[in-house]
Amino acid sequence: MHFKVDHLVLELSKSLQSLSRTKQLHAFVTKTHLLRDPFYATKIIRFYALNNDLGSARNLFDKTPHRSVFLWNSIIRAYAQAHKYNDTISLFKSMLRTEIRPDNFTYACVVRACSENFDLDGMRLVHGGAIISGLGLNSITCSALITAYSKLYHVHEAIKVFCGISDPDLALWNSMISGYAYCGFWDKSLQLFNWLRCAGNKPDGYTFVGLISCLRESRLLNVGQGIHGLCLRSGFDSSDHVGGVLVSMYARCDCMNSAYSVFISLFQPDLVTWSALITGYSEYGDYDKALYFFRKMNMEGKKADLVLIASLLAAAAHSANVLPGIVIHGFVVRHGFEASIMVSSALVDMYSKCGFVGLGIRVFEIMPERNIITYNSVISGLGLHGFASEAFKVFEEIIERGLEPDESTFAALLCACCHCGLVNNGWEIFRRMTEEFSLQARTEHYVYMVKLLGMDGNLEEAYNFILSLPKPVDSGVWGALLSCCEIHKNSESAEIVAQQLFENDPTKGTYRVMLSNIYAGDGRWNDIKKLRDDTIDCGFRKVPGISWTIGVGNY
C-alpha cells in the first residue's frame, strides 16, 4: 500500500495526465478512501479540467467531504478556464458561505473571469471583497485587477490600484505597463518603463513584451527600434517571447525585412510568431512569401489556427488572386476547418472578390452553420457581380431565419443596388435600415446612396441628399458625388462639390486630379494648369475585384 500511495503521489505531481489515466487515479483514490484528504481531489480535478471534462471534475468536487482553499480554487479555476463565467461566480459565492476564506489566488481567478465576461460591476464587487478580506494590497490580487481593469479599458482604475501599492514588485510594474499598452497609451507605457528603471528595478522579458506590444502604428517605428536596441543590450533578444512581439511590431510597421531578421534569430518561434510573420507578409502584399512560410510552418509541425487561416484568405481576396485561396481551401478541407463559420465566411468572401462567386455560393450552401457575417459575405459577393435580385433573396432568408441584419448587411445591399442601378430599391433599403431596423447610417451607406443617385444622373438630388446629412459630412461622401460629376462630364456641379472637398481637406490631391480630368473634358486648359500646380497625387487604390464569366457558376 505504501508503494502504491508513493506511486500515486508521483503520478499526481506530473503536469498532465490523459483522461483515461485520470479516471484510473480517481478510481484508486476513491477505493482507498483517500478522498478524505482534499490534496488528492485537488490534483485530480486539475487533470480533469486540463482534459476538458468539467462534469467529472464537478462530480469529484461535490463528493469530496473536506474542502480546502486549494480544492475550491481548483474547481473555480476549472470553470473559469472553460469560460463558464456564471458558474465561476456561483461557485465563488458558495465558497463565501463556508468557513473557508478565499485567498489571493481565488480573488485573482475570479477577477480574471469577470473581465473575460465583461462584467465590470461584478469585478468591482470582487475588488471590494478583496479589500475587506485584507488582500486588497496583495501583489497577485492587484496584478490581476490591473490587467482586468485595463482589458475593460478602465485604465484609470488600473492606475489607482497600482498607485495604491507603496513598493510595487516587478510583476505589478509589468501589469501596468501592459495595461497602458493594451489601451493604446504607448507614451504612458514608455513613461512608466522609464520610472521603473529610475526606481532601480531591472526590467525582464515580460516588461519588454508589454512595452513593445503597444507600438501598433508605423509612425512609432523609431520608438520600436530604440526598444529593440535596448533588448539587444539587455540580452533579451534571444528570448522567443520577446522576439515574437518584435516580429509582430515590425510586421505592423510594414518593415518585413526587419521582421524576418528577428524571426530567423529565434531558436524555436511559437505559433503566434509564425502567424505574425505570415500575416505581415499578407498585409504587405507579398502573398508568395506568406504562402511559403505558411507551408514551412506546417512542415515544422505547427498547426495553423482559425484566425491565421481567415487572415490568409482575406489577403487572397484583396489580391484578387484565386490561386493562393485555392491552396488554403485545400488545407481547410484536409484539416476539417470548414466547420468554422469564420473560415467558411472568409472562403465565401475570397471566392467572390476573386471573381468566382459561384464557388463562394457552393461553400455557403454546404456550411453546417451560418451567422450574419456569412450572409453578409454572400450578399456582398452577389452584389459585386450584379446579381442584385439574388442578393435580395438572401436578405429575405436572413429575416425568415430570425437573424438580425447589421450595418454591413445593408451596406452590401446598397452596393448591389449601385452595381445594378436600382434607385428605388436603394431608397427602400435605406429606409428599412433606419426606420424598420433602427440602425444608424454610416459613411459607407451615404456613399452608396450618393453613387446610386449620381450614377443615375440625379446629381442635384444627390447634392441635396448630402446637404440633409448630419454635419460634418465625411469627404468620402462628397468624393462619391465628384466621381459621378466626372462620369457625367458636369464641370459646373463638379466645381461646387470640389470646393466643399478642398475646404474639408486642402492637402488631398486626389480630388484635384478628378476635377482636372473634368476640366480636360471641357477643354479648360488654364484651369487645369492652375489646379495641377498644387496637386498632390496620393495614389488612391481601389479594393481589387474581378468578374469573370467562369466564376459566376449558375448565377
Tab-separated table of N, CA, C and O in Angstrom, residues 132-245:
chain	number	residue	atom	x	y	z
A	132	ILE	N	-11.843	44.082	1.767
A	132	ILE	CA	-12.396	43.748	3.083
A	132	ILE	C	-11.649	42.574	3.712
A	132	ILE	O	-11.411	42.540	4.926
A	133	SER	N	-11.250	41.618	2.869
A	133	SER	CA	-10.574	40.422	3.378
A	133	SER	C	-9.116	40.685	3.731
A	133	SER	O	-8.428	39.796	4.247
A	134	GLY	N	-8.631	41.876	3.430
A	134	GLY	CA	-7.242	42.204	3.718
A	134	GLY	C	-6.284	41.854	2.605
A	134	GLY	O	-5.065	41.941	2.776
A	135	LEU	N	-6.813	41.459	1.430
A	135	LEU	CA	-5.964	41.070	0.302
A	135	LEU	C	-5.960	42.131	-0.798
A	135	LEU	O	-5.492	41.878	-1.902
A	136	GLY	N	-6.497	43.299	-0.491
A	136	GLY	CA	-6.586	44.354	-1.488
A	136	GLY	C	-5.255	44.913	-1.918
A	136	GLY	O	-5.147	45.538	-2.978
A	137	LEU	N	-4.208	44.719	-1.103
A	137	LEU	CA	-2.879	45.208	-1.459
A	137	LEU	C	-1.927	44.076	-1.813
A	137	LEU	O	-0.722	44.305	-1.969
A	138	ASN	N	-2.466	42.864	-1.921
A	138	ASN	CA	-1.633	41.721	-2.274
A	138	ASN	C	-1.166	41.830	-3.725
A	138	ASN	O	-1.936	42.204	-4.611
A	139	SER	N	0.081	41.492	-3.979
A	139	SER	CA	0.660	41.657	-5.314
A	139	SER	C	-0.085	40.841	-6.368
A	139	SER	O	-0.372	41.333	-7.468
A	140	ILE	N	-0.408	39.583	-6.058
A	140	ILE	CA	-1.089	38.720	-7.033
A	140	ILE	C	-2.487	39.244	-7.337
A	140	ILE	O	-2.912	39.318	-8.497
A	141	THR	N	-3.222	39.625	-6.281
A	141	THR	CA	-4.567	40.166	-6.473
A	141	THR	C	-4.515	41.468	-7.270
A	141	THR	O	-5.292	41.662	-8.219
A	142	CYS	N	-3.612	42.372	-6.901
A	142	CYS	CA	-3.525	43.671	-7.567
A	142	CYS	C	-3.084	43.537	-9.020
A	142	CYS	O	-3.555	44.268	-9.898
A	143	SER	N	-2.187	42.611	-9.284
A	143	SER	CA	-1.741	42.389	-10.660
A	143	SER	C	-2.913	41.944	-11.531
A	143	SER	O	-3.080	42.418	-12.663
A	144	ALA	N	-3.745	41.051	-10.985
A	144	ALA	CA	-4.930	40.598	-11.717
A	144	ALA	C	-5.914	41.743	-11.920
A	144	ALA	O	-6.522	41.876	-12.992
A	145	LEU	N	-6.083	42.592	-10.902
A	145	LEU	CA	-7.000	43.732	-11.007
A	145	LEU	C	-6.523	44.730	-12.058
A	145	LEU	O	-7.322	45.228	-12.868
A	146	ILE	N	-5.235	45.021	-12.070
A	146	ILE	CA	-4.686	45.962	-13.054
A	146	ILE	C	-4.922	45.452	-14.473
A	146	ILE	O	-5.371	46.189	-15.361
A	147	THR	N	-4.627	44.172	-14.684
A	147	THR	CA	-4.824	43.573	-16.009
A	147	THR	C	-6.297	43.577	-16.397
A	147	THR	O	-6.654	43.902	-17.537
A	148	ALA	N	-7.162	43.227	-15.431
A	148	ALA	CA	-8.592	43.131	-15.714
A	148	ALA	C	-9.196	44.494	-16.033
A	148	ALA	O	-9.947	44.643	-17.010
A	149	TYR	N	-8.896	45.500	-15.228
A	149	TYR	CA	-9.427	46.841	-15.495
A	149	TYR	C	-8.936	47.355	-16.844
A	149	TYR	O	-9.676	48.005	-17.591
A	150	SER	N	-7.686	47.078	-17.161
A	150	SER	CA	-7.128	47.530	-18.444
A	150	SER	C	-7.830	46.865	-19.613
A	150	SER	O	-8.120	47.511	-20.631
A	151	LYS	N	-8.127	45.568	-19.488
A	151	LYS	CA	-8.799	44.857	-20.582
A	151	LYS	C	-10.214	45.370	-20.805
A	151	LYS	O	-10.772	45.217	-21.897
A	152	LEU	N	-10.798	45.961	-19.778
A	152	LEU	CA	-12.118	46.571	-19.911
A	152	LEU	C	-12.002	48.064	-20.227
A	152	LEU	O	-12.995	48.799	-20.145
A	153	TYR	N	-10.786	48.507	-20.556
A	153	TYR	CA	-10.494	49.893	-20.943
A	153	TYR	C	-10.816	50.888	-19.819
A	153	TYR	O	-11.133	52.052	-20.082
A	154	HIS	N	-10.696	50.450	-18.579
A	154	HIS	CA	-10.797	51.331	-17.420
A	154	HIS	C	-9.407	51.480	-16.812
A	154	HIS	O	-9.173	51.146	-15.653
A	155	VAL	N	-8.490	51.979	-17.647
A	155	VAL	CA	-7.096	52.059	-17.227
A	155	VAL	C	-6.919	53.061	-16.089
A	155	VAL	O	-5.973	52.955	-15.298
A	156	HIS	N	-7.858	54.025	-15.963
A	156	HIS	CA	-7.770	54.977	-14.850
A	156	HIS	C	-7.970	54.277	-13.511
A	156	HIS	O	-7.406	54.673	-12.495
A	157	GLU	N	-8.787	53.205	-13.506
A	157	GLU	CA	-8.963	52.436	-12.275
A	157	GLU	C	-7.765	51.516	-12.041
A	157	GLU	O	-7.395	51.239	-10.899
A	158	ALA	N	-7.166	51.044	-13.136
A	158	ALA	CA	-5.969	50.210	-13.015
A	158	ALA	C	-4.828	50.989	-12.374
A	158	ALA	O	-4.126	50.474	-11.496
A	159	ILE	N	-4.648	52.250	-12.805
A	159	ILE	CA	-3.543	53.033	-12.246
A	159	ILE	C	-3.804	53.386	-10.786
A	159	ILE	O	-2.862	53.544	-9.991
A	160	LYS	N	-5.086	53.489	-10.386
A	160	LYS	CA	-5.404	53.714	-8.966
A	160	LYS	C	-4.941	52.532	-8.121
A	160	LYS	O	-4.392	52.706	-7.032
A	161	VAL	N	-5.174	51.325	-8.638
A	161	VAL	CA	-4.728	50.122	-7.932
A	161	VAL	C	-3.204	50.129	-7.827
A	161	VAL	O	-2.630	49.879	-6.761
A	162	PHE	N	-2.554	50.434	-8.944
A	162	PHE	CA	-1.088	50.421	-8.974
A	162	PHE	C	-0.508	51.450	-7.992
A	162	PHE	O	0.426	51.149	-7.247
A	163	CYS	N	-1.073	52.650	-8.008
A	163	CYS	CA	-0.552	53.718	-7.140
A	163	CYS	C	-0.851	53.462	-5.667
A	163	CYS	O	-0.242	54.094	-4.790
A	164	GLY	N	-1.779	52.528	-5.399
A	164	GLY	CA	-2.089	52.196	-4.014
A	164	GLY	C	-1.062	51.305	-3.363
A	164	GLY	O	-1.099	51.080	-2.148
A	165	ILE	N	-0.132	50.779	-4.165
A	165	ILE	CA	0.931	49.910	-3.642
A	165	ILE	C	2.174	50.758	-3.393
A	165	ILE	O	2.698	51.403	-4.314
A	166	SER	N	2.650	50.780	-2.165
A	166	SER	CA	3.785	51.634	-1.819
A	166	SER	C	5.087	51.176	-2.467
A	166	SER	O	5.916	51.990	-2.876
A	167	ASP	N	5.266	49.872	-2.579
A	167	ASP	CA	6.508	49.349	-3.156
A	167	ASP	C	6.171	48.218	-4.132
A	167	ASP	O	6.332	47.037	-3.816
A	168	PRO	N	5.674	48.564	-5.327
A	168	PRO	CA	5.254	47.530	-6.284
A	168	PRO	C	6.417	46.661	-6.736
A	168	PRO	O	7.526	47.165	-6.954
A	169	ASP	N	6.149	45.371	-6.875
A	169	ASP	CA	7.186	44.475	-7.396
A	169	ASP	C	7.173	44.521	-8.918
A	169	ASP	O	6.339	45.188	-9.544
A	170	LEU	N	8.095	43.777	-9.521
A	170	LEU	CA	8.240	43.825	-10.975
A	170	LEU	C	6.981	43.337	-11.683
A	170	LEU	O	6.610	43.867	-12.743
A	171	ALA	N	6.292	42.336	-11.109
A	171	ALA	CA	5.061	41.822	-11.723
A	171	ALA	C	4.009	42.919	-11.838
A	171	ALA	O	3.288	43.008	-12.847
A	172	LEU	N	3.899	43.764	-10.810
A	172	LEU	CA	2.937	44.856	-10.841
A	172	LEU	C	3.336	45.921	-11.869
A	172	LEU	O	2.487	46.446	-12.602
A	173	TRP	N	4.624	46.254	-11.912
A	173	TRP	CA	5.098	47.188	-12.942
A	173	TRP	C	4.760	46.658	-14.333
A	173	TRP	O	4.258	47.400	-15.192
A	174	ASN	N	5.023	45.382	-14.557
A	174	ASN	CA	4.758	44.785	-15.867
A	174	ASN	C	3.273	44.827	-16.212
A	174	ASN	O	2.888	45.080	-17.359
A	175	SER	N	2.416	44.543	-15.210
A	175	SER	CA	0.971	44.557	-15.448
A	175	SER	C	0.503	45.944	-15.857
A	175	SER	O	-0.325	46.097	-16.764
A	176	MET	N	1.031	46.977	-15.197
A	176	MET	CA	0.605	48.338	-15.501
A	176	MET	C	1.142	48.800	-16.850
A	176	MET	O	0.432	49.460	-17.624
A	177	ILE	N	2.376	48.439	-17.152
A	177	ILE	CA	2.944	48.776	-18.470
A	177	ILE	C	2.135	48.111	-19.574
A	177	ILE	O	1.784	48.734	-20.585
A	178	SER	N	1.799	46.837	-19.379
A	178	SER	CA	0.985	46.106	-20.360
A	178	SER	C	-0.422	46.684	-20.440
A	178	SER	O	-1.037	46.700	-21.509
A	179	GLY	N	-0.949	47.130	-19.291
A	179	GLY	CA	-2.281	47.719	-19.271
A	179	GLY	C	-2.360	48.973	-20.112
A	179	GLY	O	-3.293	49.150	-20.911
A	180	TYR	N	-1.390	49.872	-19.944
A	180	TYR	CA	-1.342	51.069	-20.779
A	180	TYR	C	-1.200	50.691	-22.256
A	180	TYR	O	-1.827	51.290	-23.142
A	181	ALA	N	-0.360	49.693	-22.523
A	181	ALA	CA	-0.146	49.259	-23.906
A	181	ALA	C	-1.432	48.726	-24.512
A	181	ALA	O	-1.779	49.047	-25.653
A	182	TYR	N	-2.160	47.928	-23.742
A	182	TYR	CA	-3.400	47.333	-24.240
A	182	TYR	C	-4.407	48.411	-24.616
A	182	TYR	O	-5.145	48.284	-25.599
A	183	CYS	N	-4.456	49.483	-23.840
A	183	CYS	CA	-5.417	50.564	-24.082
A	183	CYS	C	-4.912	51.596	-25.090
A	183	CYS	O	-5.602	52.578	-25.373
A	184	GLY	N	-3.714	51.363	-25.626
A	184	GLY	CA	-3.203	52.230	-26.678
A	184	GLY	C	-2.431	53.441	-26.210
A	184	GLY	O	-2.068	54.303	-27.024
A	185	PHE	N	-2.132	53.529	-24.913
A	185	PHE	CA	-1.376	54.676	-24.390
A	185	PHE	C	0.113	54.349	-24.399
A	185	PHE	O	0.728	54.122	-23.359
A	186	TRP	N	0.701	54.341	-25.599
A	186	TRP	CA	2.105	53.946	-25.728
A	186	TRP	C	3.036	54.925	-24.997
A	186	TRP	O	4.057	54.512	-24.441
A	187	ASP	N	2.657	56.220	-24.984
A	187	ASP	CA	3.518	57.208	-24.336
A	187	ASP	C	3.554	57.002	-22.823
A	187	ASP	O	4.611	57.106	-22.188
A	188	LYS	N	2.394	56.694	-22.235
A	188	LYS	CA	2.347	56.440	-20.791
A	188	LYS	C	3.048	55.126	-20.449
A	188	LYS	O	3.682	55.010	-19.400
A	189	SER	N	2.915	54.144	-21.339
A	189	SER	CA	3.601	52.870	-21.131
A	189	SER	C	5.117	53.088	-21.118
A	189	SER	O	5.834	52.549	-20.262
A	190	LEU	N	5.599	53.904	-22.047
A	190	LEU	CA	7.033	54.195	-22.125
A	190	LEU	C	7.494	55.018	-20.918
A	190	LEU	O	8.581	54.793	-20.375
A	191	GLN	N	6.634	55.940	-20.487
A	191	GLN	CA	6.969	56.753	-19.316
A	191	GLN	C	7.079	55.893	-18.064
A	191	GLN	O	8.004	56.051	-17.251
A	192	LEU	N	6.149	54.947	-17.929
A	192	LEU	CA	6.177	54.051	-16.778
A	192	LEU	C	7.420	53.163	-16.815
A	192	LEU	O	8.012	52.852	-15.775
A	193	PHE	N	7.817	52.763	-18.015
A	193	PHE	CA	9.030	51.968	-18.181
A	193	PHE	C	10.256	52.751	-17.692
A	193	PHE	O	11.130	52.202	-17.002
A	194	ASN	N	10.298	54.028	-18.015
A	194	ASN	CA	11.418	54.862	-17.553
A	194	ASN	C	11.395	55.019	-16.032
A	194	ASN	O	12.454	55.021	-15.385
A	195	TRP	N	10.207	55.167	-15.448
A	195	TRP	CA	10.093	55.254	-13.991
A	195	TRP	C	10.576	53.970	-13.334
A	195	TRP	O	11.211	54.000	-12.277
A	196	LEU	N	10.251	52.846	-13.960
A	196	LEU	CA	10.689	51.547	-13.443
A	196	LEU	C	12.210	51.505	-13.333
A	196	LEU	O	12.770	51.090	-12.306
A	197	ARG	N	12.883	51.946	-14.378
A	197	ARG	CA	14.342	51.913	-14.387
A	197	ARG	C	14.930	52.941	-13.411
A	197	ARG	O	15.930	52.672	-12.751
A	198	CYS	N	14.272	54.104	-13.317
A	198	CYS	CA	14.756	55.128	-12.381
A	198	CYS	C	14.609	54.671	-10.936
A	198	CYS	O	15.378	55.099	-10.059
A	199	ALA	N	13.610	53.804	-10.702
A	199	ALA	CA	13.394	53.297	-9.345
A	199	ALA	C	14.396	52.206	-8.980
A	199	ALA	O	14.351	51.649	-7.876
A	200	GLY	N	15.299	51.886	-9.901
A	200	GLY	CA	16.337	50.899	-9.636
A	200	GLY	C	15.934	49.475	-9.936
A	200	GLY	O	16.666	48.538	-9.603
A	201	ASN	N	14.769	49.299	-10.587
A	201	ASN	CA	14.315	47.952	-10.940
A	201	ASN	C	14.851	47.569	-12.314
A	201	ASN	O	14.932	48.415	-13.222
A	202	LYS	N	15.176	46.302	-12.459
A	202	LYS	CA	15.693	45.810	-13.728
A	202	LYS	C	14.562	45.141	-14.507
A	202	LYS	O	13.961	44.179	-14.020
A	203	PRO	N	14.229	45.629	-15.712
A	203	PRO	CA	13.136	45.019	-16.484
A	203	PRO	C	13.489	43.603	-16.910
A	203	PRO	O	14.664	43.262	-17.073
A	204	ASP	N	12.441	42.791	-17.077
A	204	ASP	CA	12.651	41.434	-17.582
A	204	ASP	C	11.969	41.293	-18.943
A	204	ASP	O	11.492	42.274	-19.527
A	205	GLY	N	11.912	40.074	-19.434
A	205	GLY	CA	11.324	39.843	-20.752
A	205	GLY	C	9.872	40.273	-20.837
A	205	GLY	O	9.417	40.812	-21.863
A	206	TYR	N	9.093	40.050	-19.766
A	206	TYR	CA	7.685	40.429	-19.770
A	206	TYR	C	7.521	41.944	-19.834
A	206	TYR	O	6.550	42.449	-20.412
A	207	THR	N	8.465	42.678	-19.248
A	207	THR	CA	8.422	44.136	-19.334
A	207	THR	C	8.531	44.573	-20.788
A	207	THR	O	7.750	45.406	-21.266
A	208	PHE	N	9.496	44.011	-21.495
A	208	PHE	CA	9.690	44.384	-22.899
A	208	PHE	C	8.524	43.934	-23.766
A	208	PHE	O	8.145	44.638	-24.711
A	209	VAL	N	7.956	42.793	-23.459
A	209	VAL	CA	6.795	42.321	-24.224
A	209	VAL	C	5.642	43.319	-24.107
A	209	VAL	O	5.001	43.687	-25.100
A	210	GLY	N	5.356	43.755	-22.865
A	210	GLY	CA	4.284	44.730	-22.663
A	210	GLY	C	4.574	46.045	-23.357
A	210	GLY	O	3.685	46.659	-23.948
A	211	LEU	N	5.809	46.467	-23.323
A	211	LEU	CA	6.196	47.748	-23.910
A	211	LEU	C	6.102	47.710	-25.437
A	211	LEU	O	5.565	48.631	-26.066
A	212	ILE	N	6.609	46.645	-26.034
A	212	ILE	CA	6.634	46.550	-27.499
A	212	ILE	C	5.223	46.362	-28.063
A	212	ILE	O	4.907	46.851	-29.150
A	213	SER	N	4.374	45.671	-27.321
A	213	SER	CA	3.031	45.365	-27.824
A	213	SER	C	2.172	46.606	-28.016
A	213	SER	O	1.162	46.564	-28.709
A	214	CYS	N	2.564	47.749	-27.411
A	214	CYS	CA	1.762	48.971	-27.558
A	214	CYS	C	2.104	49.732	-28.834
A	214	CYS	O	1.427	50.698	-29.177
A	215	LEU	N	3.140	49.308	-29.552
A	215	LEU	CA	3.575	50.028	-30.757
A	215	LEU	C	2.852	49.442	-31.956
A	215	LEU	O	3.281	48.460	-32.543
A	216	ARG	N	1.736	50.064	-32.313
A	216	ARG	CA	0.849	49.491	-33.330
A	216	ARG	C	0.754	50.325	-34.592
A	216	ARG	O	-0.039	50.021	-35.474
A	217	GLU	N	1.521	51.404	-34.688
A	217	GLU	CA	1.437	52.292	-35.840
A	217	GLU	C	2.821	52.494	-36.439
A	217	GLU	O	3.822	52.480	-35.739
A	218	SER	N	2.835	52.708	-37.759
A	218	SER	CA	4.104	52.875	-38.472
A	218	SER	C	4.889	54.075	-37.966
A	218	SER	O	6.125	54.069	-37.975
A	219	ARG	N	4.170	55.107	-37.496
A	219	ARG	CA	4.863	56.310	-37.035
A	219	ARG	C	5.690	56.060	-35.774
A	219	ARG	O	6.536	56.879	-35.408
A	220	LEU	N	5.426	54.916	-35.114
A	220	LEU	CA	6.147	54.595	-33.882
A	220	LEU	C	7.331	53.663	-34.140
A	220	LEU	O	7.898	53.100	-33.207
A	221	LEU	N	7.691	53.514	-35.407
A	221	LEU	CA	8.772	52.594	-35.759
A	221	LEU	C	10.078	52.967	-35.068
A	221	LEU	O	10.792	52.102	-34.559
A	222	ASN	N	10.397	54.257	-35.042
A	222	ASN	CA	11.652	54.685	-34.411
A	222	ASN	C	11.680	54.331	-32.927
A	222	ASN	O	12.721	53.927	-32.384
A	223	VAL	N	10.525	54.463	-32.273
A	223	VAL	CA	10.435	54.086	-30.859
A	223	VAL	C	10.691	52.585	-30.715
A	223	VAL	O	11.439	52.146	-29.833
A	224	GLY	N	10.067	51.815	-31.591
A	224	GLY	CA	10.245	50.364	-31.546
A	224	GLY	C	11.675	49.942	-31.780
A	224	GLY	O	12.185	49.026	-31.121
A	225	GLN	N	12.342	50.611	-32.710
A	225	GLN	CA	13.748	50.280	-32.987
A	225	GLN	C	14.625	50.602	-31.783
A	225	GLN	O	15.578	49.879	-31.484
A	226	GLY	N	14.286	51.706	-31.095
A	226	GLY	CA	15.050	52.054	-29.896
A	226	GLY	C	14.892	51.013	-28.804
A	226	GLY	O	15.872	50.633	-28.133
A	227	ILE	N	13.654	50.519	-28.624
A	227	ILE	CA	13.407	49.487	-27.617
A	227	ILE	C	14.078	48.180	-28.021
A	227	ILE	O	14.615	47.448	-27.172
A	228	HIS	N	14.073	47.897	-29.328
A	228	HIS	CA	14.762	46.701	-29.828
A	228	HIS	C	16.254	46.775	-29.476
A	228	HIS	O	16.853	45.784	-29.032
A	229	GLY	N	16.838	47.959	-29.663
A	229	GLY	CA	18.249	48.130	-29.306
A	229	GLY	C	18.496	47.902	-27.825
A	229	GLY	O	19.503	47.287	-27.433
A	230	LEU	N	17.556	48.358	-26.996
A	230	LEU	CA	17.678	48.143	-25.549
A	230	LEU	C	17.566	46.655	-25.216
A	230	LEU	O	18.260	46.154	-24.320
A	231	CYS	N	16.708	45.937	-25.948
A	231	CYS	CA	16.598	44.479	-25.762
A	231	CYS	C	17.924	43.791	-26.073
A	231	CYS	O	18.344	42.868	-25.367
A	232	LEU	N	18.571	44.248	-27.142
A	232	LEU	CA	19.862	43.675	-27.524
A	232	LEU	C	20.915	43.905	-26.438
A	232	LEU	O	21.667	42.996	-26.071
A	233	ARG	N	20.938	45.132	-25.900
A	233	ARG	CA	21.919	45.455	-24.868
A	233	ARG	C	21.633	44.730	-23.551
A	233	ARG	O	22.555	44.435	-22.787
A	234	SER	N	20.352	44.429	-23.316
A	234	SER	CA	19.972	43.768	-22.071
A	234	SER	C	19.996	42.250	-22.178
A	234	SER	O	19.757	41.553	-21.200
A	235	GLY	N	20.242	41.734	-23.399
A	235	GLY	CA	20.350	40.292	-23.580
A	235	GLY	C	19.026	39.576	-23.747
A	235	GLY	O	18.965	38.354	-23.617
A	236	PHE	N	17.949	40.320	-24.051
A	236	PHE	CA	16.645	39.682	-24.207
A	236	PHE	C	16.306	39.399	-25.671
A	236	PHE	O	15.215	38.949	-25.978
A	237	ASP	N	17.241	39.678	-26.566
A	237	ASP	CA	16.965	39.465	-27.990
A	237	ASP	C	16.830	37.985	-28.334
A	237	ASP	O	16.194	37.624	-29.322
A	238	SER	N	17.434	37.114	-27.509
A	238	SER	CA	17.368	35.674	-27.785
A	238	SER	C	16.111	35.028	-27.219
A	238	SER	O	15.841	33.851	-27.462
A	239	SER	N	15.323	35.785	-26.451
A	239	SER	CA	14.092	35.259	-25.886
A	239	SER	C	13.038	35.114	-26.974
A	239	SER	O	12.737	36.069	-27.695
A	240	ASP	N	12.487	33.919	-27.108
A	240	ASP	CA	11.466	33.682	-28.134
A	240	ASP	C	10.239	34.551	-27.897
A	240	ASP	O	9.596	35.016	-28.848
A	241	HIS	N	9.909	34.765	-26.616
A	241	HIS	CA	8.727	35.559	-26.292
A	241	HIS	C	8.919	37.016	-26.715
A	241	HIS	O	8.041	37.619	-27.343
A	242	VAL	N	10.061	37.586	-26.390
A	242	VAL	CA	10.362	38.960	-26.783
A	242	VAL	C	10.505	39.050	-28.296
A	242	VAL	O	9.993	39.972	-28.939
A	243	GLY	N	11.199	38.082	-28.885
A	243	GLY	CA	11.368	38.063	-30.331
A	243	GLY	C	10.045	38.001	-31.064
A	243	GLY	O	9.862	38.633	-32.111
A	244	GLY	N	9.090	37.254	-30.492
A	244	GLY	CA	7.773	37.135	-31.121
A	244	GLY	C	7.058	38.474	-31.238
A	244	GLY	O	6.501	38.803	-32.292
A	245	VAL	N	7.086	39.270	-30.163
A	245	VAL	CA	6.408	40.569	-30.232
A	245	VAL	C	7.184	41.557	-31.102
A	245	VAL	O	6.594	42.464	-31.699
